[in-house]
PDB file of C-alpha atoms in Angstrom:
ATOM      1  CA  TYR A  40    -155.502  23.479 201.140  1.00  0.00           C
ATOM      2  CA  LYS A  41    -151.925  22.990 200.160  1.00  0.00           C
ATOM      3  CA  LYS A  42    -152.771  20.845 197.297  1.00  0.00           C
ATOM      4  CA  ALA A  43    -156.368  22.125 196.774  1.00  0.00           C
ATOM      5  CA  LEU A  44    -153.244  26.641 195.965  1.00  0.00           C
ATOM      6  CA  PHE A  45    -150.431  25.164 194.052  1.00  0.00           C
ATOM      7  CA  TYR A  46    -152.901  23.246 191.957  1.00  0.00           C
ATOM      8  CA  LEU A  47    -155.809  26.514 191.617  1.00  0.00           C
ATOM      9  CA  ASN A  48    -152.435  28.422 191.287  1.00  0.00           C
ATOM     10  CA  ILE A  49    -150.801  26.216 188.229  1.00  0.00           C
ATOM     11  CA  ILE A  50    -154.887  27.030 186.202  1.00  0.00           C
ATOM     12  CA  VAL A  51    -155.045  31.005 187.203  1.00  0.00           C
ATOM     13  CA  ASN A  52    -151.689  31.245 185.376  1.00  0.00           C
ATOM     14  CA  TYR A  53    -152.294  30.214 182.282  1.00  0.00           C
ATOM     15  CA  LYS A  54    -152.879  33.017 179.785  1.00  0.00           C
ATOM     16  CA  LYS A  55    -156.445  33.947 179.074  1.00  0.00           C
ATOM     17  CA  GLU A  56    -155.702  32.653 175.354  1.00  0.00           C
ATOM     18  CA  ASP A  57    -153.352  29.917 176.645  1.00  0.00           C
ATOM     19  CA  LEU A  58    -157.032  28.159 179.133  1.00  0.00           C
ATOM     20  CA  PRO A  59    -156.823  24.169 179.191  1.00  0.00           C
ATOM     21  CA  ILE A  60    -160.418  24.523 180.785  1.00  0.00           C
ATOM     22  CA  ARG A  61    -163.646  26.202 179.408  1.00  0.00           C
ATOM     23  CA  GLU A  62    -163.786  29.853 180.968  1.00  0.00           C
ATOM     24  CA  ASP A  63    -165.903  28.970 183.841  1.00  0.00           C
ATOM     25  CA  MET A  64    -163.954  26.412 185.028  1.00  0.00           C
ATOM     26  CA  TYR A  65    -161.264  29.016 184.721  1.00  0.00           C
ATOM     27  CA  CYS A  66    -163.192  31.512 187.456  1.00  0.00           C
ATOM     28  CA  TYR A  67    -164.294  28.913 189.447  1.00  0.00           C
ATOM     29  CA  SER A  68    -160.502  28.138 189.777  1.00  0.00           C
ATOM     30  CA  LYS A  69    -160.559  31.902 191.062  1.00  0.00           C
ATOM     31  CA  ILE A  70    -162.484  31.702 193.121  1.00  0.00           C
ATOM     32  CA  LEU A  71    -161.738  28.429 194.239  1.00  0.00           C
ATOM     33  CA  LEU A  72    -158.574  30.458 194.635  1.00  0.00           C
ATOM     34  CA  LEU A  73    -159.994  33.142 196.840  1.00  0.00           C
ATOM     35  CA  LEU A  74    -161.570  29.973 199.439  1.00  0.00           C
ATOM     36  CA  THR A  75    -158.278  28.661 199.618  1.00  0.00           C
ATOM     37  CA  HIS A  76    -156.223  31.610 200.667  1.00  0.00           C
ATOM     38  CA  TYR A  77    -159.697  32.624 203.027  1.00  0.00           C
ATOM     39  CA  GLU A  78    -159.307  29.418 205.348  1.00  0.00           C
ATOM     40  CA  LEU A  79    -155.414  29.039 204.941  1.00  0.00           C
ATOM     41  CA  LYS A  80    -155.846  32.809 206.575  1.00  0.00           C
ATOM     42  CA  THR A  81    -153.443  34.097 204.113  1.00  0.00           C
ATOM     43  CA  GLU A  82    -154.595  37.294 204.940  1.00  0.00           C
ATOM     44  CA  ASP A  83    -151.597  39.666 203.161  1.00  0.00           C
ATOM     45  CA  TYR A  84    -153.460  38.324 199.807  1.00  0.00           C
ATOM     46  CA  ILE A  85    -156.078  38.175 199.575  1.00  0.00           C
ATOM     47  CA  ASP A  86    -157.639  41.302 199.727  1.00  0.00           C
ATOM     48  CA  SER A  87    -155.881  41.752 196.701  1.00  0.00           C
ATOM     49  CA  LEU A  88    -157.414  38.621 194.838  1.00  0.00           C
ATOM     50  CA  PHE A  89    -160.682  39.277 195.629  1.00  0.00           C
ATOM     51  CA  GLN A  90    -160.052  42.495 195.018  1.00  0.00           C
ATOM     52  CA  GLU A  91    -158.660  40.818 191.443  1.00  0.00           C
ATOM     53  CA  THR A  92    -161.269  37.898 191.074  1.00  0.00           C
ATOM     54  CA  TYR A  93    -164.645  39.848 191.377  1.00  0.00           C
ATOM     55  CA  ASN A  94    -163.343  42.117 189.155  1.00  0.00           C
ATOM     56  CA  PHE A  95    -162.877  38.836 186.514  1.00  0.00           C
ATOM     57  CA  ILE A  96    -165.403  37.969 186.911  1.00  0.00           C
ATOM     58  CA  LYS A  97    -168.222  40.555 186.869  1.00  0.00           C
ATOM     59  CA  LYS A  98    -166.081  41.915 183.809  1.00  0.00           C
ATOM     60  CA  ARG A  99    -167.562  38.553 181.880  1.00  0.00           C
ATOM     61  CA  LYS A 100    -170.968  39.506 182.877  1.00  0.00           C
ATOM     62  CA  ARG A 101    -173.079  36.499 183.819  1.00  0.00           C
ATOM     63  CA  LEU A 102    -171.851  36.651 187.330  1.00  0.00           C
ATOM     64  CA  TYR A 103    -174.729  34.477 188.662  1.00  0.00           C
ATOM     65  CA  LYS A 104    -177.055  36.039 191.929  1.00  0.00           C
ATOM     66  CA  ILE A 105    -175.171  33.559 194.728  1.00  0.00           C
ATOM     67  CA  GLU A 106    -172.168  34.767 193.132  1.00  0.00           C
ATOM     68  CA  ASN A 107    -173.305  38.125 193.698  1.00  0.00           C
ATOM     69  CA  VAL A 108    -174.019  36.821 197.600  1.00  0.00           C
ATOM     70  CA  PHE A 109    -170.988  35.315 198.442  1.00  0.00           C
ATOM     71  CA  PHE A 110    -168.920  37.800 196.856  1.00  0.00           C
ATOM     72  CA  ARG A 111    -170.427  40.598 199.455  1.00  0.00           C
ATOM     73  CA  PHE A 112    -170.334  38.811 202.172  1.00  0.00           C
ATOM     74  CA  MET A 113    -166.658  38.017 202.074  1.00  0.00           C
ATOM     75  CA  LYS A 114    -165.757  41.380 201.354  1.00  0.00           C
ATOM     76  CA  ASP A 115    -168.125  42.486 204.158  1.00  0.00           C
ATOM     77  CA  GLU A 116    -165.884  39.540 205.519  1.00  0.00           C
ATOM     78  CA  LEU A 117    -162.667  40.777 204.924  1.00  0.00           C
ATOM     79  CA  PHE A 118    -162.953  44.448 205.401  1.00  0.00           C
ATOM     80  CA  SER A 119    -165.194  44.443 208.621  1.00  0.00           C
ATOM     81  CA  ARG A 120    -163.868  41.347 209.995  1.00  0.00           C
ATOM     82  CA  VAL A 121    -166.403  41.026 211.791  1.00  0.00           C
ATOM     83  CA  ASP A 122    -166.584  38.735 215.615  1.00  0.00           C
ATOM     84  CA  PRO A 123    -166.875  34.336 215.551  1.00  0.00           C
ATOM     85  CA  GLU A 124    -171.058  34.925 216.836  1.00  0.00           C
ATOM     86  CA  GLN A 125    -171.844  37.821 214.554  1.00  0.00           C
ATOM     87  CA  LEU A 126    -170.303  36.417 211.029  1.00  0.00           C
ATOM     88  CA  LYS A 127    -172.388  32.881 212.112  1.00  0.00           C
ATOM     89  CA  ILE A 128    -175.478  35.115 212.478  1.00  0.00           C
ATOM     90  CA  LYS A 129    -173.969  36.769 208.468  1.00  0.00           C
ATOM     91  CA  LEU A 130    -173.616  32.972 207.567  1.00  0.00           C
ATOM     92  CA  LEU A 131    -176.541  31.605 208.755  1.00  0.00           C
ATOM     93  CA  SER A 132    -178.574  34.907 206.434  1.00  0.00           C
ATOM     94  CA  ILE A 133    -176.938  34.918 203.538  1.00  0.00           C
ATOM     95  CA  LYS A 134    -177.023  30.999 203.542  1.00  0.00           C
ATOM     96  CA  GLU A 135    -181.067  31.683 203.223  1.00  0.00           C
ATOM     97  CA  GLU A 136    -180.484  33.843 200.443  1.00  0.00           C
ATOM     98  CA  MET A 137    -178.637  31.178 198.948  1.00  0.00           C
ATOM     99  CA  ILE A 138    -181.129  28.684 199.416  1.00  0.00           C
ATOM    100  CA  LYS A 139    -184.472  30.645 198.154  1.00  0.00           C
ATOM    101  CA  LEU A 140    -181.203  32.024 194.733  1.00  0.00           C
ATOM    102  CA  LYS A 141    -181.226  27.426 194.260  1.00  0.00           C
ATOM    103  CA  GLU A 142    -184.986  27.472 193.298  1.00  0.00           C
ATOM    104  CA  ASP A 143    -184.191  29.739 190.002  1.00  0.00           C
ATOM    105  CA  THR A 144    -182.601  26.874 188.075  1.00  0.00           C
ATOM    106  CA  TYR A 145    -180.663  29.482 185.992  1.00  0.00           C
ATOM    107  CA  GLU A 146    -178.893  29.830 189.033  1.00  0.00           C
ATOM    108  CA  GLU A 147    -178.842  26.873 190.547  1.00  0.00           C
ATOM    109  CA  LYS A 148    -175.874  26.208 187.807  1.00  0.00           C
ATOM    110  CA  ALA A 149    -173.031  27.990 189.408  1.00  0.00           C
ATOM    111  CA  LEU A 150    -174.300  25.837 192.729  1.00  0.00           C
ATOM    112  CA  GLU A 151    -173.160  22.833 190.180  1.00  0.00           C
ATOM    113  CA  PHE A 152    -169.279  24.258 189.554  1.00  0.00           C
ATOM    114  CA  PHE A 153    -169.681  25.043 193.598  1.00  0.00           C
ATOM    115  CA  ASP A 154    -172.104  24.350 196.712  1.00  0.00           C
ATOM    116  CA  PHE A 155    -171.536  27.397 198.395  1.00  0.00           C
ATOM    117  CA  ILE A 156    -174.439  26.735 200.697  1.00  0.00           C
ATOM    118  CA  SER A 157    -173.193  23.302 201.828  1.00  0.00           C
ATOM    119  CA  TRP A 158    -169.121  25.861 202.427  1.00  0.00           C
ATOM    120  CA  ILE A 159    -171.647  28.031 204.606  1.00  0.00           C
ATOM    121  CA  GLU A 160    -173.313  25.402 206.647  1.00  0.00           C
ATOM    122  CA  SER A 161    -169.539  23.859 207.805  1.00  0.00           C
ATOM    123  CA  LYS A 162    -168.407  27.643 208.407  1.00  0.00           C
ATOM    124  CA  ILE A 163    -171.895  27.403 210.516  1.00  0.00           C
ATOM    125  CA  SER A 164    -172.238  23.773 212.246  1.00  0.00           C
ATOM    126  CA  GLY A 165    -167.791  23.812 212.071  1.00  0.00           C
ATOM    127  CA  GLU A 166    -167.937  20.895 211.165  1.00  0.00           C
ATOM    128  CA  SER A 167    -165.269  20.244 207.523  1.00  0.00           C
ATOM    129  CA  PHE A 168    -166.696  21.021 204.255  1.00  0.00           C
ATOM    130  CA  VAL A 169    -165.839  17.644 203.184  1.00  0.00           C
ATOM    131  CA  GLU A 170    -168.331  15.593 206.266  1.00  0.00           C
ATOM    132  CA  VAL A 171    -171.199  18.718 205.615  1.00  0.00           C
ATOM    133  CA  LEU A 172    -170.636  17.252 202.015  1.00  0.00           C
ATOM    134  CA  GLN A 173    -171.066  13.379 202.707  1.00  0.00           C
ATOM    135  CA  LYS A 174    -174.668  14.263 204.982  1.00  0.00           C
ATOM    136  CA  VAL A 175    -175.923  16.717 201.431  1.00  0.00           C
ATOM    137  CA  HIS A 176    -174.425  13.095 199.203  1.00  0.00           C
ATOM    138  CA  GLN A 177    -176.122  10.178 201.959  1.00  0.00           C
ATOM    139  CA  ALA A 178    -179.327  12.621 202.447  1.00  0.00           C
ATOM    140  CA  ASP A 179    -179.980  12.384 198.325  1.00  0.00           C
ATOM    141  CA  VAL A 180    -179.607   8.932 197.214  1.00  0.00           C
TER     142      VAL A 180
END
């Protein structure tokens, strides 16, 4: 995660006019930065990063419903600090919501940038995100 944090910071610290990547990729870099801080449990920074990331993406006026579900989860998780058992129940609910949204071809595009469903599954199962992705991709073959 620390290596990811290093490279994501390089990307998100570009000025908008100097971006070497598409704006949608920049947006997902900001989301990944938020997720990385969440995984690293850098609580002193994550609250403000959440607000900054959410406002930036919302301002684009192209917030996918899947992203909205993710931000709702993050807001609940960050600001209520639910216990692990409640978190698991909440994650199961959010996973089901995202699976339903995935049926919409427009919403499915959000999962091309980052597989929120597999990330949530990793939190539910206790497996690493990489392990869950490997299983998903093996099932696709």
